[in-house]
Coordinates of C-alpha atoms in Angstrom, one line a residue:
X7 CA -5.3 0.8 -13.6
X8 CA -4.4 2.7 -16.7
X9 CA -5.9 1.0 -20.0
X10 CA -3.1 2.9 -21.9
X11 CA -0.5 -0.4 -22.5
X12 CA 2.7 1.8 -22.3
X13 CA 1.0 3.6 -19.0
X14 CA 0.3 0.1 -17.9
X15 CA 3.9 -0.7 -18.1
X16 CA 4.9 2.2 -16.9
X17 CA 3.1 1.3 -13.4
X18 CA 4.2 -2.2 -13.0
X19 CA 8.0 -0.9 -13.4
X20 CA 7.2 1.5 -10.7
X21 CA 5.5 -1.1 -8.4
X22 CA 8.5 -3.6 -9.2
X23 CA 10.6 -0.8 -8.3
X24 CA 8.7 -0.3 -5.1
X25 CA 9.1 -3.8 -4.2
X26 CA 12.8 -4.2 -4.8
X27 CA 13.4 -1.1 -2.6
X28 CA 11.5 -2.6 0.5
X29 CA 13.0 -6.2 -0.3
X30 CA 16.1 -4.4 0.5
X31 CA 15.5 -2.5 3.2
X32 CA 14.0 -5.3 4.9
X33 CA 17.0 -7.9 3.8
X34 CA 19.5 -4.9 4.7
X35 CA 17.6 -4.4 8.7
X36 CA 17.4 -8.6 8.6
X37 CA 21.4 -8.6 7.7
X38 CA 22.3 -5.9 10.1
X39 CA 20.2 -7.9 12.7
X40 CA 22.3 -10.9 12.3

């Protein structure tokens, strides 16, 4: 955990972005399923 605010930020973006990506995946494999 970065105690720089802006590099704090900067990592919650890129976990968000991590968690959109495998939301996707996983609704795209749960859609493709079906």
């Amino acid at each position: 955990s970065a105690r720089d605010p802006d590099r704090q930020t900067a990592e919650i973006h890129i976990r968000v972005a991590l968690i959109n990506r495998f939301n996707a995946l996983g609704t795209a494999e749960v859609v493709r399923v079906a």
